[in-house]
Amino acid sequence: MPIFVDSSDLSELRDCVAMGLCAGVTTNPLIISREAPGVDLRARILDIIEITRVPVSVELTTETEKEMIEEARGYRAWNPEHIVIKVPMSEIGLRVVRTLEAGGTPVNVTCMMSFGQMYLAAHAGATYVSLFSGRIKDMGYEPAPIIEKTRAAIEREGFKAKIIVGSIRHLADVNDALSAGAHIVTVPPAILKKMCWNPRTVETIREFNDAWKNRKK
């Protein structure tokens, strides 16, 4: 089950690649503005691709159908092999999905909070459908039933879409998403590193190493 990295920080991405934990990268305007204010978007995306050599999702920021398609084609031209276009969920967004996917451009439909949205995006032909776990919990309900129902619908109807669960804020969010049937989780590097750690593991390693060092004493 692939793990994507939700970051545009080049140092963090290098670390994740070195650990074998980067099957894809997701970015959005908020992430990039926080991590690299003032950066040239094209340069940053191409740097990310050079480091990771995996699918990299780049989000649209325009709002009309014509503008979104033009923006998407501009991003795709930077690196057709690796760039995936993130299209925010809306009626216009679904039309954009159909156009881009028909032309061979993979789309990640984003900012989704419900089964109905996920179903429509998969039905429109999206390559990826992204559910925002943390923001759903902010509204007072759980994402797991949405993931389960979407996975069942994809398998029942033969949609090509893969479920990405993002807006991951805690270790439990990753476990819950995978247990519910997400195809992919996209995780901030800080949480990926926390997943490696357990106090009992640290204690056990120290015990083994100390025993070896003290074997001749």
PDB file of N, CA, C and O in Angstrom, residues 97-152:
ATOM      1  N   VAL A  97     -11.971  17.545 -14.846  1.00  0.00           N
ATOM      2  CA  VAL A  97     -11.482  16.171 -14.710  1.00  0.00           C
ATOM      3  C   VAL A  97     -11.723  15.390 -15.987  1.00  0.00           C
ATOM      4  O   VAL A  97     -10.814  14.712 -16.507  1.00  0.00           O
ATOM      5  N   ARG A  98     -12.931  15.456 -16.501  1.00  0.00           N
ATOM      6  CA  ARG A  98     -13.272  14.706 -17.717  1.00  0.00           C
ATOM      7  C   ARG A  98     -12.390  15.117 -18.881  1.00  0.00           C
ATOM      8  O   ARG A  98     -11.889  14.281 -19.631  1.00  0.00           O
ATOM      9  N   THR A  99     -12.184  16.414 -19.031  1.00  0.00           N
ATOM     10  CA  THR A  99     -11.372  16.909 -20.150  1.00  0.00           C
ATOM     11  C   THR A  99      -9.925  16.462 -20.023  1.00  0.00           C
ATOM     12  O   THR A  99      -9.322  15.971 -20.981  1.00  0.00           O
ATOM     13  N   LEU A 100      -9.357  16.631 -18.831  1.00  0.00           N
ATOM     14  CA  LEU A 100      -7.941  16.297 -18.639  1.00  0.00           C
ATOM     15  C   LEU A 100      -7.705  14.797 -18.753  1.00  0.00           C
ATOM     16  O   LEU A 100      -6.758  14.358 -19.428  1.00  0.00           O
ATOM     17  N   GLU A 101      -8.530  14.002 -18.095  1.00  0.00           N
ATOM     18  CA  GLU A 101      -8.338  12.554 -18.158  1.00  0.00           C
ATOM     19  C   GLU A 101      -8.531  12.026 -19.583  1.00  0.00           C
ATOM     20  O   GLU A 101      -7.798  11.133 -20.010  1.00  0.00           O
ATOM     21  N   ALA A 102      -9.468  12.608 -20.319  1.00  0.00           N
ATOM     22  CA  ALA A 102      -9.670  12.187 -21.714  1.00  0.00           C
ATOM     23  C   ALA A 102      -8.445  12.479 -22.563  1.00  0.00           C
ATOM     24  O   ALA A 102      -8.179  11.778 -23.554  1.00  0.00           O
ATOM     25  N   GLY A 103      -7.692  13.513 -22.175  1.00  0.00           N
ATOM     26  CA  GLY A 103      -6.482  13.868 -22.911  1.00  0.00           C
ATOM     27  C   GLY A 103      -5.227  13.192 -22.394  1.00  0.00           C
ATOM     28  O   GLY A 103      -4.118  13.511 -22.830  1.00  0.00           O
ATOM     29  N   GLY A 104      -5.387  12.278 -21.424  1.00  0.00           N
ATOM     30  CA  GLY A 104      -4.243  11.531 -20.924  1.00  0.00           C
ATOM     31  C   GLY A 104      -3.535  12.143 -19.731  1.00  0.00           C
ATOM     32  O   GLY A 104      -2.458  11.668 -19.350  1.00  0.00           O
ATOM     33  N   THR A 105      -4.125  13.179 -19.127  1.00  0.00           N
ATOM     34  CA  THR A 105      -3.518  13.811 -17.949  1.00  0.00           C
ATOM     35  C   THR A 105      -4.134  13.238 -16.681  1.00  0.00           C
ATOM     36  O   THR A 105      -5.348  13.361 -16.486  1.00  0.00           O
ATOM     37  N   PRO A 106      -3.356  12.599 -15.807  1.00  0.00           N
ATOM     38  CA  PRO A 106      -3.924  12.057 -14.575  1.00  0.00           C
ATOM     39  C   PRO A 106      -4.329  13.164 -13.613  1.00  0.00           C
ATOM     40  O   PRO A 106      -3.624  14.162 -13.471  1.00  0.00           O
ATOM     41  N   VAL A 107      -5.463  12.956 -12.949  1.00  0.00           N
ATOM     42  CA  VAL A 107      -6.029  13.970 -12.071  1.00  0.00           C
ATOM     43  C   VAL A 107      -6.208  13.404 -10.669  1.00  0.00           C
ATOM     44  O   VAL A 107      -6.612  12.252 -10.488  1.00  0.00           O
ATOM     45  N   ASN A 108      -5.923  14.244  -9.696  1.00  0.00           N
ATOM     46  CA  ASN A 108      -6.173  13.963  -8.287  1.00  0.00           C
ATOM     47  C   ASN A 108      -7.245  14.953  -7.844  1.00  0.00           C
ATOM     48  O   ASN A 108      -6.975  16.145  -7.703  1.00  0.00           O
ATOM     49  N   VAL A 109      -8.461  14.469  -7.637  1.00  0.00           N
ATOM     50  CA  VAL A 109      -9.542  15.360  -7.195  1.00  0.00           C
ATOM     51  C   VAL A 109      -9.426  15.536  -5.684  1.00  0.00           C
ATOM     52  O   VAL A 109      -9.377  14.564  -4.925  1.00  0.00           O
ATOM     53  N   THR A 110      -9.397  16.790  -5.244  1.00  0.00           N
ATOM     54  CA  THR A 110      -9.016  17.090  -3.868  1.00  0.00           C
ATOM     55  C   THR A 110     -10.094  17.869  -3.126  1.00  0.00           C
ATOM     56  O   THR A 110     -11.114  18.259  -3.696  1.00  0.00           O
ATOM     57  N   CYS A 111      -9.856  18.069  -1.828  1.00  0.00           N
ATOM     58  CA  CYS A 111     -10.741  18.842  -0.942  1.00  0.00           C
ATOM     59  C   CYS A 111     -12.099  18.172  -0.747  1.00  0.00           C
ATOM     60  O   CYS A 111     -13.115  18.853  -0.581  1.00  0.00           O
ATOM     61  N   MET A 112     -12.127  16.842  -0.708  1.00  0.00           N
ATOM     62  CA  MET A 112     -13.411  16.143  -0.578  1.00  0.00           C
ATOM     63  C   MET A 112     -13.657  15.692   0.851  1.00  0.00           C
ATOM     64  O   MET A 112     -12.735  15.297   1.566  1.00  0.00           O
ATOM     65  N   MET A 113     -14.933  15.754   1.244  1.00  0.00           N
ATOM     66  CA  MET A 113     -15.330  15.512   2.625  1.00  0.00           C
ATOM     67  C   MET A 113     -16.479  14.509   2.749  1.00  0.00           C
ATOM     68  O   MET A 113     -16.938  14.249   3.864  1.00  0.00           O
ATOM     69  N   SER A 114     -16.980  13.945   1.639  1.00  0.00           N
ATOM     70  CA  SER A 114     -18.158  13.085   1.722  1.00  0.00           C
ATOM     71  C   SER A 114     -18.072  11.958   0.701  1.00  0.00           C
ATOM     72  O   SER A 114     -17.338  12.031  -0.291  1.00  0.00           O
ATOM     73  N   PHE A 115     -18.874  10.907   0.965  1.00  0.00           N
ATOM     74  CA  PHE A 115     -18.940   9.786   0.033  1.00  0.00           C
ATOM     75  C   PHE A 115     -19.478  10.233  -1.319  1.00  0.00           C
ATOM     76  O   PHE A 115     -18.980   9.815  -2.373  1.00  0.00           O
ATOM     77  N   GLY A 116     -20.494  11.082  -1.315  1.00  0.00           N
ATOM     78  CA  GLY A 116     -21.068  11.541  -2.577  1.00  0.00           C
ATOM     79  C   GLY A 116     -20.036  12.218  -3.457  1.00  0.00           C
ATOM     80  O   GLY A 116     -19.977  11.970  -4.669  1.00  0.00           O
ATOM     81  N   GLN A 117     -19.224  13.075  -2.872  1.00  0.00           N
ATOM     82  CA  GLN A 117     -18.167  13.734  -3.646  1.00  0.00           C
ATOM     83  C   GLN A 117     -17.165  12.723  -4.177  1.00  0.00           C
ATOM     84  O   GLN A 117     -16.757  12.787  -5.349  1.00  0.00           O
ATOM     85  N   MET A 118     -16.761  11.779  -3.340  1.00  0.00           N
ATOM     86  CA  MET A 118     -15.785  10.769  -3.754  1.00  0.00           C
ATOM     87  C   MET A 118     -16.330   9.921  -4.897  1.00  0.00           C
ATOM     88  O   MET A 118     -15.626   9.620  -5.872  1.00  0.00           O
ATOM     89  N   TYR A 119     -17.595   9.560  -4.791  1.00  0.00           N
ATOM     90  CA  TYR A 119     -18.215   8.742  -5.831  1.00  0.00           C
ATOM     91  C   TYR A 119     -18.261   9.489  -7.161  1.00  0.00           C
ATOM     92  O   TYR A 119     -17.915   8.933  -8.215  1.00  0.00           O
ATOM     93  N   LEU A 120     -18.680  10.750  -7.130  1.00  0.00           N
ATOM     94  CA  LEU A 120     -18.767  11.523  -8.369  1.00  0.00           C
ATOM     95  C   LEU A 120     -17.393  11.691  -9.014  1.00  0.00           C
ATOM     96  O   LEU A 120     -17.251  11.599 -10.242  1.00  0.00           O
ATOM     97  N   ALA A 121     -16.376  11.946  -8.206  1.00  0.00           N
ATOM     98  CA  ALA A 121     -15.031  12.124  -8.751  1.00  0.00           C
ATOM     99  C   ALA A 121     -14.520  10.838  -9.391  1.00  0.00           C
ATOM    100  O   ALA A 121     -13.911  10.857 -10.474  1.00  0.00           O
ATOM    101  N   ALA A 122     -14.765   9.705  -8.728  1.00  0.00           N
ATOM    102  CA  ALA A 122     -14.369   8.419  -9.312  1.00  0.00           C
ATOM    103  C   ALA A 122     -15.140   8.151 -10.591  1.00  0.00           C
ATOM    104  O   ALA A 122     -14.576   7.679 -11.592  1.00  0.00           O
ATOM    105  N   HIS A 123     -16.424   8.458 -10.584  1.00  0.00           N
ATOM    106  CA  HIS A 123     -17.271   8.250 -11.762  1.00  0.00           C
ATOM    107  C   HIS A 123     -16.817   9.121 -12.924  1.00  0.00           C
ATOM    108  O   HIS A 123     -16.943   8.732 -14.094  1.00  0.00           O
ATOM    109  N   ALA A 124     -16.292  10.314 -12.626  1.00  0.00           N
ATOM    110  CA  ALA A 124     -15.835  11.223 -13.680  1.00  0.00           C
ATOM    111  C   ALA A 124     -14.535  10.759 -14.329  1.00  0.00           C
ATOM    112  O   ALA A 124     -14.118  11.316 -15.342  1.00  0.00           O
ATOM    113  N   GLY A 125     -13.895   9.754 -13.725  1.00  0.00           N
ATOM    114  CA  GLY A 125     -12.699   9.196 -14.336  1.00  0.00           C
ATOM    115  C   GLY A 125     -11.393   9.596 -13.688  1.00  0.00           C
ATOM    116  O   GLY A 125     -10.318   9.388 -14.268  1.00  0.00           O
ATOM    117  N   ALA A 126     -11.444  10.159 -12.478  1.00  0.00           N
ATOM    118  CA  ALA A 126     -10.221  10.606 -11.808  1.00  0.00           C
ATOM    119  C   ALA A 126      -9.292   9.435 -11.520  1.00  0.00           C
ATOM    120  O   ALA A 126      -9.733   8.329 -11.190  1.00  0.00           O
ATOM    121  N   THR A 127      -8.001   9.693 -11.604  1.00  0.00           N
ATOM    122  CA  THR A 127      -6.999   8.702 -11.240  1.00  0.00           C
ATOM    123  C   THR A 127      -6.913   8.543  -9.726  1.00  0.00           C
ATOM    124  O   THR A 127      -6.749   7.433  -9.214  1.00  0.00           O
ATOM    125  N   TYR A 128      -7.013   9.660  -9.012  1.00  0.00           N
ATOM    126  CA  TYR A 128      -6.984   9.653  -7.549  1.00  0.00           C
ATOM    127  C   TYR A 128      -8.158  10.466  -7.016  1.00  0.00           C
ATOM    128  O   TYR A 128      -8.551  11.476  -7.607  1.00  0.00           O
ATOM    129  N   VAL A 129      -8.693  10.024  -5.868  1.00  0.00           N
ATOM    130  CA  VAL A 129      -9.744  10.784  -5.189  1.00  0.00           C
ATOM    131  C   VAL A 129      -9.290  10.985  -3.740  1.00  0.00           C
ATOM    132  O   VAL A 129      -9.003  10.031  -3.028  1.00  0.00           O
ATOM    133  N   SER A 130      -9.187  12.254  -3.324  1.00  0.00           N
ATOM    134  CA  SER A 130      -8.558  12.589  -2.048  1.00  0.00           C
ATOM    135  C   SER A 130      -9.577  13.038  -1.003  1.00  0.00           C
ATOM    136  O   SER A 130     -10.311  14.005  -1.216  1.00  0.00           O
ATOM    137  N   LEU A 131      -9.571  12.322   0.117  1.00  0.00           N
ATOM    138  CA  LEU A 131     -10.448  12.612   1.243  1.00  0.00           C
ATOM    139  C   LEU A 131      -9.628  13.266   2.349  1.00  0.00           C
ATOM    140  O   LEU A 131      -8.533  12.808   2.669  1.00  0.00           O
ATOM    141  N   PHE A 132     -10.178  14.319   2.952  1.00  0.00           N
ATOM    142  CA  PHE A 132      -9.448  15.100   3.951  1.00  0.00           C
ATOM    143  C   PHE A 132      -9.837  14.677   5.363  1.00  0.00           C
ATOM    144  O   PHE A 132     -10.780  15.210   5.962  1.00  0.00           O
ATOM    145  N   SER A 133      -9.085  13.737   5.913  1.00  0.00           N
ATOM    146  CA  SER A 133      -9.420  13.123   7.197  1.00  0.00           C
ATOM    147  C   SER A 133      -9.523  14.139   8.331  1.00  0.00           C
ATOM    148  O   SER A 133     -10.527  14.185   9.052  1.00  0.00           O
ATOM    149  N   GLY A 134      -8.483  14.949   8.529  1.00  0.00           N
ATOM    150  CA  GLY A 134      -8.477  15.880   9.652  1.00  0.00           C
ATOM    151  C   GLY A 134      -9.601  16.882   9.593  1.00  0.00           C
ATOM    152  O   GLY A 134     -10.224  17.207  10.614  1.00  0.00           O
ATOM    153  N   ARG A 135      -9.877  17.386   8.412  1.00  0.00           N
ATOM    154  CA  ARG A 135     -10.944  18.385   8.280  1.00  0.00           C
ATOM    155  C   ARG A 135     -12.318  17.759   8.475  1.00  0.00           C
ATOM    156  O   ARG A 135     -13.252  18.424   8.955  1.00  0.00           O
ATOM    157  N   ILE A 136     -12.459  16.492   8.102  1.00  0.00           N
ATOM    158  CA  ILE A 136     -13.722  15.791   8.379  1.00  0.00           C
ATOM    159  C   ILE A 136     -13.928  15.665   9.877  1.00  0.00           C
ATOM    160  O   ILE A 136     -15.023  15.926  10.398  1.00  0.00           O
ATOM    161  N   LYS A 137     -12.883  15.290  10.591  1.00  0.00           N
ATOM    162  CA  LYS A 137     -13.005  15.166  12.044  1.00  0.00           C
ATOM    163  C   LYS A 137     -13.314  16.506  12.693  1.00  0.00           C
ATOM    164  O   LYS A 137     -14.004  16.564  13.718  1.00  0.00           O
ATOM    165  N   ASP A 138     -12.807  17.596  12.098  1.00  0.00           N
ATOM    166  CA  ASP A 138     -13.134  18.927  12.606  1.00  0.00           C
ATOM    167  C   ASP A 138     -14.636  19.191  12.568  1.00  0.00           C
ATOM    168  O   ASP A 138     -15.157  19.978  13.371  1.00  0.00           O
ATOM    169  N   MET A 139     -15.323  18.560  11.615  1.00  0.00           N
ATOM    170  CA  MET A 139     -16.765  18.757  11.479  1.00  0.00           C
ATOM    171  C   MET A 139     -17.558  17.835  12.394  1.00  0.00           C
ATOM    172  O   MET A 139     -18.790  17.904  12.424  1.00  0.00           O
ATOM    173  N   GLY A 140     -16.858  16.931  13.103  1.00  0.00           N
ATOM    174  CA  GLY A 140     -17.526  16.125  14.115  1.00  0.00           C
ATOM    175  C   GLY A 140     -17.923  14.736  13.688  1.00  0.00           C
ATOM    176  O   GLY A 140     -18.695  14.076  14.401  1.00  0.00           O
ATOM    177  N   TYR A 141     -17.430  14.246  12.552  1.00  0.00           N
ATOM    178  CA  TYR A 141     -17.731  12.867  12.171  1.00  0.00           C
ATOM    179  C   TYR A 141     -16.464  12.181  11.676  1.00  0.00           C
ATOM    180  O   TYR A 141     -15.419  12.812  11.504  1.00  0.00           O
ATOM    181  N   GLU A 142     -16.543  10.860  11.490  1.00  0.00           N
ATOM    182  CA  GLU A 142     -15.380  10.052  11.197  1.00  0.00           C
ATOM    183  C   GLU A 142     -15.241   9.772   9.701  1.00  0.00           C
ATOM    184  O   GLU A 142     -16.234   9.530   9.014  1.00  0.00           O
ATOM    185  N   PRO A 143     -14.008   9.767   9.182  1.00  0.00           N
ATOM    186  CA  PRO A 143     -13.801   9.479   7.771  1.00  0.00           C
ATOM    187  C   PRO A 143     -13.859   7.996   7.415  1.00  0.00           C
ATOM    188  O   PRO A 143     -14.070   7.652   6.247  1.00  0.00           O
ATOM    189  N   ALA A 144     -13.684   7.103   8.387  1.00  0.00           N
ATOM    190  CA  ALA A 144     -13.593   5.671   8.074  1.00  0.00           C
ATOM    191  C   ALA A 144     -14.791   5.141   7.283  1.00  0.00           C
ATOM    192  O   ALA A 144     -14.598   4.424   6.286  1.00  0.00           O
ATOM    193  N   PRO A 145     -16.037   5.453   7.662  1.00  0.00           N
ATOM    194  CA  PRO A 145     -17.160   4.938   6.873  1.00  0.00           C
ATOM    195  C   PRO A 145     -17.155   5.449   5.428  1.00  0.00           C
ATOM    196  O   PRO A 145     -17.577   4.723   4.511  1.00  0.00           O
ATOM    197  N   ILE A 146     -16.684   6.672   5.228  1.00  0.00           N
ATOM    198  CA  ILE A 146     -16.602   7.207   3.863  1.00  0.00           C
ATOM    199  C   ILE A 146     -15.572   6.433   3.056  1.00  0.00           C
ATOM    200  O   ILE A 146     -15.797   6.083   1.886  1.00  0.00           O
ATOM    201  N   ILE A 147     -14.430   6.149   3.674  1.00  0.00           N
ATOM    202  CA  ILE A 147     -13.393   5.375   2.982  1.00  0.00           C
ATOM    203  C   ILE A 147     -13.922   3.993   2.619  1.00  0.00           C
ATOM    204  O   ILE A 147     -13.744   3.515   1.490  1.00  0.00           O
ATOM    205  N   GLU A 148     -14.574   3.331   3.571  1.00  0.00           N
ATOM    206  CA  GLU A 148     -15.101   1.986   3.336  1.00  0.00           C
ATOM    207  C   GLU A 148     -16.120   1.965   2.203  1.00  0.00           C
ATOM    208  O   GLU A 148     -16.066   1.104   1.310  1.00  0.00           O
ATOM    209  N   LYS A 149     -17.047   2.916   2.205  1.00  0.00           N
ATOM    210  CA  LYS A 149     -18.082   2.954   1.169  1.00  0.00           C
ATOM    211  C   LYS A 149     -17.486   3.290  -0.190  1.00  0.00           C
ATOM    212  O   LYS A 149     -17.892   2.727  -1.216  1.00  0.00           O
ATOM    213  N   THR A 150     -16.509   4.195  -0.210  1.00  0.00           N
ATOM    214  CA  THR A 150     -15.879   4.554  -1.490  1.00  0.00           C
ATOM    215  C   THR A 150     -15.102   3.377  -2.051  1.00  0.00           C
ATOM    216  O   THR A 150     -15.169   3.094  -3.259  1.00  0.00           O
ATOM    217  N   ARG A 151     -14.352   2.682  -1.207  1.00  0.00           N
ATOM    218  CA  ARG A 151     -13.590   1.513  -1.666  1.00  0.00           C
ATOM    219  C   ARG A 151     -14.532   0.449  -2.231  1.00  0.00           C
ATOM    220  O   ARG A 151     -14.262  -0.144  -3.294  1.00  0.00           O
ATOM    221  N   ALA A 152     -15.640   0.216  -1.553  1.00  0.00           N
ATOM    222  CA  ALA A 152     -16.611  -0.767  -2.029  1.00  0.00           C
ATOM    223  C   ALA A 152     -17.196  -0.360  -3.377  1.00  0.00           C
ATOM    224  O   ALA A 152     -17.359  -1.194  -4.283  1.00  0.00           O
TER     225      ALA A 152
END
